[in-house]
CSV table of N, CA, C and O in Angstrom, one decimal:
chain,number,residue,atom,x,y,z
A,1,UNK,N,0.8,-1.2,-0.3
A,1,UNK,CA,0.0,-0.1,-0.1
A,1,UNK,C,0.8,1.1,0.0
A,1,UNK,O,1.6,1.1,0.4
A,2,UNK,N,0.4,2.3,-0.6
A,2,UNK,CA,1.4,3.6,-0.9
A,2,UNK,C,0.3,4.7,-1.0
A,2,UNK,O,-0.3,4.8,-2.1
A,3,UNK,N,0.9,5.5,-0.5
A,3,UNK,CA,0.1,6.9,-0.7
A,3,UNK,C,0.9,8.0,-1.5
A,3,UNK,O,2.4,7.9,-1.3
A,4,UNK,N,-0.1,8.9,-2.0
A,4,UNK,CA,0.9,9.5,-2.8
A,4,UNK,C,0.2,11.1,-2.9
A,4,UNK,O,-1.1,11.0,-2.6
A,5,UNK,N,1.2,12.2,-2.9
A,5,UNK,CA,0.6,13.6,-3.1
A,5,UNK,C,0.4,13.8,-4.5
A,5,UNK,O,1.7,14.0,-4.9
A,6,UNK,N,-0.3,14.7,-4.7
A,6,UNK,CA,-0.4,15.8,-6.1
A,6,UNK,C,0.1,17.2,-5.4
A,6,UNK,O,-0.8,18.0,-4.8
A,7,UNK,N,1.0,17.5,-5.8
A,7,UNK,CA,1.4,19.1,-5.4
A,7,UNK,C,1.9,20.1,-6.4
A,7,UNK,O,2.3,19.8,-7.7
A,8,UNK,N,1.6,21.0,-6.4
A,8,UNK,CA,2.9,22.1,-7.3
A,8,UNK,C,3.3,22.9,-5.7
A,8,UNK,O,2.9,24.0,-5.1
A,9,UNK,N,4.8,23.2,-6.1
A,9,UNK,CA,5.7,24.2,-5.4
A,9,UNK,C,5.1,25.5,-5.9
A,9,UNK,O,4.9,25.7,-7.5
A,10,UNK,N,5.4,26.6,-4.9
A,10,UNK,CA,5.2,27.9,-5.0
A,10,UNK,C,6.4,28.1,-6.3
A,10,UNK,O,7.6,28.1,-6.6
A,11,UNK,N,5.9,29.0,-7.3
A,11,UNK,CA,6.7,29.4,-8.6
A,11,UNK,C,6.8,28.4,-9.7
A,11,UNK,O,7.4,28.7,-10.7
A,12,UNK,N,6.0,27.3,-9.4
A,12,UNK,CA,6.5,26.1,-10.5
A,12,UNK,C,5.1,25.8,-11.3
A,12,UNK,O,4.1,25.9,-10.9
A,13,UNK,N,5.4,26.1,-12.5
A,13,UNK,CA,4.2,25.5,-13.2
A,13,UNK,C,3.8,24.1,-13.5
A,13,UNK,O,2.4,24.3,-13.7
A,14,UNK,N,4.6,23.3,-13.3
A,14,UNK,CA,3.7,21.8,-13.2
A,14,UNK,C,3.4,21.3,-12.1
A,14,UNK,O,3.6,22.1,-11.1
A,15,UNK,N,2.9,20.0,-12.2
A,15,UNK,CA,2.6,19.6,-10.9
A,15,UNK,C,3.2,17.9,-10.5
A,15,UNK,O,3.7,17.4,-11.4
A,16,UNK,N,3.6,17.8,-9.3
A,16,UNK,CA,4.4,17.1,-8.5
A,16,UNK,C,3.6,15.6,-7.9
A,16,UNK,O,2.8,16.0,-7.6
A,17,UNK,N,3.8,14.5,-8.7
A,17,UNK,CA,3.4,13.2,-8.0
A,17,UNK,C,4.4,12.5,-7.0
A,17,UNK,O,5.7,12.0,-7.7
A,18,UNK,N,4.2,12.8,-5.7
A,18,UNK,CA,5.3,12.0,-5.4
A,18,UNK,C,4.8,11.3,-4.1
A,18,UNK,O,3.6,11.1,-3.5
A,19,UNK,N,5.4,10.0,-4.0
A,19,UNK,CA,5.4,9.0,-2.7
A,19,UNK,C,5.8,9.8,-1.4
A,19,UNK,O,6.7,10.6,-1.4
A,20,UNK,N,4.5,9.5,-0.8
A,20,UNK,CA,4.7,9.8,0.8
A,20,UNK,C,5.9,9.5,1.7
A,20,UNK,O,6.5,7.8,1.2
A,21,UNK,N,6.8,10.4,1.7
A,21,UNK,CA,7.9,10.2,2.7
A,21,UNK,C,9.0,10.2,1.7
A,21,UNK,O,10.4,10.0,2.0
A,22,UNK,N,9.2,10.1,0.2
A,22,UNK,CA,9.9,10.0,-0.9
A,22,UNK,C,10.3,11.6,-0.9
A,22,UNK,O,10.1,12.5,-0.6
A,23,UNK,N,11.8,11.6,-1.2
A,23,UNK,CA,12.7,13.0,-1.3
A,23,UNK,C,12.4,13.6,-2.7
A,23,UNK,O,12.5,14.8,-2.7
A,24,UNK,N,12.0,13.1,-3.7
A,24,UNK,CA,11.8,13.4,-4.8
A,24,UNK,C,10.7,13.1,-5.8
A,24,UNK,O,10.0,12.3,-5.3
A,25,UNK,N,10.2,13.9,-6.4
A,25,UNK,CA,9.2,13.9,-7.2
A,25,UNK,C,9.0,12.4,-7.9
A,25,UNK,O,10.4,12.2,-8.7
A,26,UNK,N,7.9,11.8,-8.4
A,26,UNK,CA,8.0,10.4,-9.1
A,26,UNK,C,7.6,10.8,-10.5
A,26,UNK,O,8.2,10.3,-11.6
A,27,UNK,N,7.1,12.0,-10.9
A,27,UNK,CA,6.9,12.4,-12.0
A,27,UNK,C,6.5,14.0,-11.9
A,27,UNK,O,5.6,14.2,-10.6
A,28,UNK,N,6.6,14.7,-12.8
A,28,UNK,CA,6.0,16.1,-13.0
A,28,UNK,C,5.6,16.3,-14.5
A,28,UNK,O,6.0,15.9,-15.2
A,29,UNK,N,4.2,16.5,-14.3
A,29,UNK,CA,3.4,16.8,-15.7
A,29,UNK,C,2.8,18.0,-15.5
A,29,UNK,O,2.8,19.1,-15.0
A,30,UNK,N,2.1,18.4,-16.8
A,30,UNK,CA,2.0,20.0,-16.8
A,30,UNK,C,0.3,20.3,-16.0
A,30,UNK,O,0.2,21.6,-15.5
A,31,UNK,N,-0.2,19.5,-15.6
A,31,UNK,CA,-1.9,19.7,-15.1
A,31,UNK,C,-2.4,19.2,-13.6
A,31,UNK,O,-1.4,18.1,-14.1
A,32,UNK,N,-2.8,19.7,-13.1
A,32,UNK,CA,-3.3,18.8,-11.8
A,32,UNK,C,-4.1,17.6,-12.1
A,32,UNK,O,-3.7,16.4,-11.5
A,33,UNK,N,-4.8,17.3,-13.3
A,33,UNK,CA,-5.7,16.2,-13.4
A,33,UNK,C,-4.9,15.2,-14.0
A,33,UNK,O,-5.2,14.0,-13.3
A,34,UNK,N,-3.6,15.5,-14.5
A,34,UNK,CA,-3.1,14.6,-15.1
A,34,UNK,C,-2.0,13.9,-14.2
A,34,UNK,O,-1.7,12.5,-14.1
A,35,UNK,N,-1.8,14.5,-12.7
A,35,UNK,CA,-0.8,14.4,-12.0
A,35,UNK,C,-1.6,13.4,-11.1
A,35,UNK,O,-1.4,12.5,-10.5
A,36,UNK,N,-2.9,13.9,-10.6
A,36,UNK,CA,-4.0,13.1,-9.6
A,36,UNK,C,-4.1,11.4,-10.6
A,36,UNK,O,-4.4,10.7,-10.1
A,37,UNK,N,-4.5,11.3,-12.1
A,37,UNK,CA,-4.7,10.4,-12.6
A,37,UNK,C,-3.4,9.8,-12.5
A,37,UNK,O,-3.7,8.1,-12.1
A,38,UNK,N,-2.5,9.9,-12.6
A,38,UNK,CA,-0.8,9.0,-12.5
A,38,UNK,C,-0.4,8.9,-11.1
A,38,UNK,O,-0.3,7.7,-10.9
A,39,UNK,N,-1.0,9.4,-10.2
A,39,UNK,CA,-1.0,8.9,-8.6
A,39,UNK,C,-1.7,8.2,-8.3
A,39,UNK,O,-1.4,7.2,-7.8
A,40,UNK,N,-2.6,8.2,-8.8
A,40,UNK,CA,-3.9,6.9,-8.6
A,40,UNK,C,-3.4,5.5,-9.4
A,40,UNK,O,-3.7,4.4,-8.9
A,41,UNK,N,-2.8,6.0,-10.3
A,41,UNK,CA,-2.2,4.6,-10.9
A,41,UNK,C,-1.1,4.2,-10.6
A,41,UNK,O,-0.7,2.7,-10.5
A,42,UNK,N,-0.2,5.0,-9.9
A,42,UNK,CA,1.2,4.4,-9.1
A,42,UNK,C,0.5,3.6,-7.9
A,42,UNK,O,1.2,2.5,-7.9
A,43,UNK,N,-0.7,3.9,-7.4
A,43,UNK,CA,-0.7,3.3,-6.2
A,43,UNK,C,-1.3,2.4,-6.4
A,43,UNK,O,-1.1,1.4,-5.6
A,44,UNK,N,-2.7,2.2,-7.5
A,44,UNK,CA,-3.1,1.0,-7.4
A,44,UNK,C,-2.0,-0.2,-7.9
A,44,UNK,O,-2.3,-1.5,-7.5
A,45,UNK,N,-0.9,0.1,-8.7
A,45,UNK,CA,-0.2,-0.8,-8.7
A,45,UNK,C,1.0,-1.2,-8.0
A,45,UNK,O,0.9,-2.4,-7.6
A,46,UNK,N,0.6,-0.6,-6.5
A,46,UNK,CA,1.3,-1.1,-5.5
A,46,UNK,C,0.5,-1.5,-4.5
A,46,UNK,O,0.7,-1.9,-3.2
A,47,UNK,N,-0.6,-1.8,-4.7
A,47,UNK,CA,-1.7,-2.4,-4.0
A,47,UNK,C,-2.6,-1.4,-3.2
A,47,UNK,O,-3.7,-1.7,-2.0
A,48,UNK,N,-2.8,-0.3,-3.8
A,48,UNK,CA,-3.8,0.9,-3.2
A,48,UNK,C,-3.3,1.5,-1.9
A,48,UNK,O,-2.1,1.7,-1.9
A,49,UNK,N,-3.9,2.6,-1.9
A,49,UNK,CA,-3.4,3.8,-0.6
A,49,UNK,C,-4.5,5.0,-0.5
A,49,UNK,O,-5.3,4.8,-1.7
A,50,UNK,N,-4.1,5.9,-0.2
A,50,UNK,CA,-4.5,7.2,-0.3
A,50,UNK,C,-4.1,8.5,-1.3
A,50,UNK,O,-2.5,8.6,-1.6
A,51,UNK,N,-4.8,8.9,-2.0
A,51,UNK,CA,-4.2,9.9,-3.0
A,51,UNK,C,-4.5,11.3,-2.5
A,51,UNK,O,-5.8,11.6,-2.4
A,52,UNK,N,-3.7,12.1,-1.8
A,52,UNK,CA,-4.0,13.5,-1.6
A,52,UNK,C,-3.9,14.5,-2.3
A,52,UNK,O,-2.5,14.7,-2.5
A,53,UNK,N,-5.0,15.3,-2.9
A,53,UNK,CA,-4.6,16.4,-3.8
A,53,UNK,C,-4.5,17.9,-2.7
A,53,UNK,O,-5.2,18.2,-2.5
A,54,UNK,N,-3.5,18.7,-3.2
A,54,UNK,CA,-3.2,19.7,-2.7
A,54,UNK,C,-3.8,20.8,-3.3
A,54,UNK,O,-3.7,21.0,-4.7
A,55,UNK,N,-3.8,22.0,-2.8
A,55,UNK,CA,-4.3,23.4,-3.6
A,55,UNK,C,-3.0,23.7,-4.4
A,55,UNK,O,-2.1,23.7,-3.5
A,56,UNK,N,-3.1,24.5,-5.4
A,56,UNK,CA,-2.0,24.9,-5.9
A,56,UNK,C,-0.7,25.6,-5.3
A,56,UNK,O,-1.3,26.4,-4.0
A,57,UNK,N,0.3,26.0,-5.5
A,57,UNK,CA,1.5,26.9,-4.8
A,57,UNK,C,1.7,26.4,-3.5
A,57,UNK,O,1.8,27.2,-2.7
A,58,UNK,N,1.8,25.2,-3.5
A,58,UNK,CA,2.1,24.5,-2.0
A,58,UNK,C,0.7,24.6,-1.1
A,58,UNK,O,1.0,24.6,0.3
A,59,UNK,N,-0.1,24.9,-1.1
A,59,UNK,CA,-1.2,25.0,-0.3
A,59,UNK,C,-1.5,23.9,0.5
A,59,UNK,O,-0.9,22.7,-0.2
A,60,UNK,N,-2.6,23.8,1.1
A,60,UNK,CA,-3.1,22.6,1.6
A,60,UNK,C,-3.8,21.6,1.3
A,60,UNK,O,-3.9,22.1,-0.2
A,61,UNK,N,-4.2,20.5,1.8
A,61,UNK,CA,-5.1,19.3,1.2
A,61,UNK,C,-6.4,19.7,0.8
A,61,UNK,O,-7.1,20.4,1.8
A,62,UNK,N,-6.8,19.8,-0.4
A,62,UNK,CA,-8.2,19.9,-0.8
A,62,UNK,C,-9.0,18.8,-1.0
A,62,UNK,O,-10.3,19.1,-0.9
A,63,UNK,N,-8.5,17.5,-1.4
A,63,UNK,CA,-9.2,16.2,-1.3
A,63,UNK,C,-8.3,15.2,-1.2
A,63,UNK,O,-6.9,15.5,-1.4
A,64,UNK,N,-8.7,14.1,-0.6
A,64,UNK,CA,-8.3,12.9,-0.4
A,64,UNK,C,-9.0,11.7,-1.1
A,64,UNK,O,-10.4,11.5,-1.0
A,65,UNK,N,-8.6,10.4,-2.0
A,65,UNK,CA,-9.1,9.7,-2.8
A,65,UNK,C,-8.7,8.2,-2.4
A,65,UNK,O,-7.4,8.5,-1.8
A,66,UNK,N,-9.2,7.4,-2.1
A,66,UNK,CA,-8.9,6.3,-1.5
A,66,UNK,C,-8.7,5.3,-2.8
A,66,UNK,O,-9.8,5.3,-3.3
A,67,UNK,N,-7.7,4.8,-3.2
A,67,UNK,CA,-7.2,4.0,-4.3
A,67,UNK,C,-7.5,2.6,-4.0
A,67,UNK,O,-6.9,2.0,-3.2
A,68,UNK,N,-8.6,1.8,-4.6
A,68,UNK,CA,-8.5,0.3,-4.2
A,68,UNK,C,-7.6,-0.4,-4.6
A,68,UNK,O,-6.7,-0.2,-5.6
A,69,UNK,N,-7.2,-1.6,-3.7
A,69,UNK,CA,-7.7,-2.3,-2.9
A,69,UNK,C,-7.6,-2.1,-1.5
A,69,UNK,O,-8.2,-2.6,-0.4
A,70,UNK,N,-7.4,-0.5,-1.4
A,70,UNK,CA,-6.6,-0.4,0.3
A,70,UNK,C,-8.3,-0.1,0.9
A,70,UNK,O,-8.8,0.1,0.4
A,71,UNK,N,-8.0,-0.2,2.3
A,71,UNK,CA,-9.3,0.6,3.2
A,71,UNK,C,-9.2,1.8,3.0
A,71,UNK,O,-8.9,2.5,3.7
A,72,UNK,N,-10.5,2.5,2.9
A,72,UNK,CA,-11.1,3.5,3.2
A,72,UNK,C,-11.1,4.1,4.5
A,72,UNK,O,-12.1,3.4,5.3
A,73,UNK,N,-10.5,5.1,5.0
A,73,UNK,CA,-10.4,5.3,6.5
A,73,UNK,C,-11.9,5.7,6.9
A,73,UNK,O,-11.9,5.8,8.4
A,74,UNK,N,-12.6,6.1,5.9
A,74,UNK,CA,-13.7,6.6,6.7
A,74,UNK,C,-15.3,5.7,6.2
A,74,UNK,O,-14.9,5.0,5.0
A,75,UNK,N,-16.2,6.1,7.1
A,75,UNK,CA,-17.1,5.0,6.7
A,75,UNK,C,-18.4,5.5,5.6
A,75,UNK,O,-19.0,4.9,5.4
A,76,UNK,N,-18.2,7.0,5.3
A,76,UNK,CA,-18.7,7.5,4.5
A,76,UNK,C,-18.6,7.1,3.0
A,76,UNK,O,-17.3,6.9,2.8
A,77,UNK,N,-19.7,7.6,2.1
A,77,UNK,CA,-19.5,7.1,0.7
A,77,UNK,C,-18.9,8.3,0.1
A,77,UNK,O,-19.6,9.4,0.4
A,78,UNK,N,-18.0,8.1,-0.8
A,78,UNK,CA,-17.2,9.6,-1.4
A,78,UNK,C,-18.3,10.0,-2.7
A,78,UNK,O,-18.6,8.9,-3.6
A,79,UNK,N,-18.9,11.0,-2.8
A,79,UNK,CA,-19.9,11.2,-3.4
A,79,UNK,C,-19.4,12.3,-4.8
A,79,UNK,O,-20.0,12.6,-6.0
A,80,UNK,N,-18.1,12.6,-4.7
A,80,UNK,CA,-17.8,13.3,-5.5
A,80,UNK,C,-16.9,12.4,-6.7
A,80,UNK,O,-16.9,12.7,-8.1
A,81,UNK,N,-16.5,11.5,-6.5
A,81,UNK,CA,-15.9,10.2,-7.6
A,81,UNK,C,-16.6,8.9,-7.7
A,81,UNK,O,-16.8,8.5,-6.9
């Protein structure tokens, strides 16, 4: 199971896909949507986990999605996805 973060550093144009606890980005892509899809794919390939999407320019987490087959820490259904 692996968690990934989708971030954009202040002043950076692209979006980073970074494994939680990792020192460097696994990938840098043009859009947040591309980064989110890639993070979900990476997480699914390692057995699932959480993908945390941050606001632009180093902002806080704005959304978190569970990638199967990981267990969702919340008991409520995600109605956005």
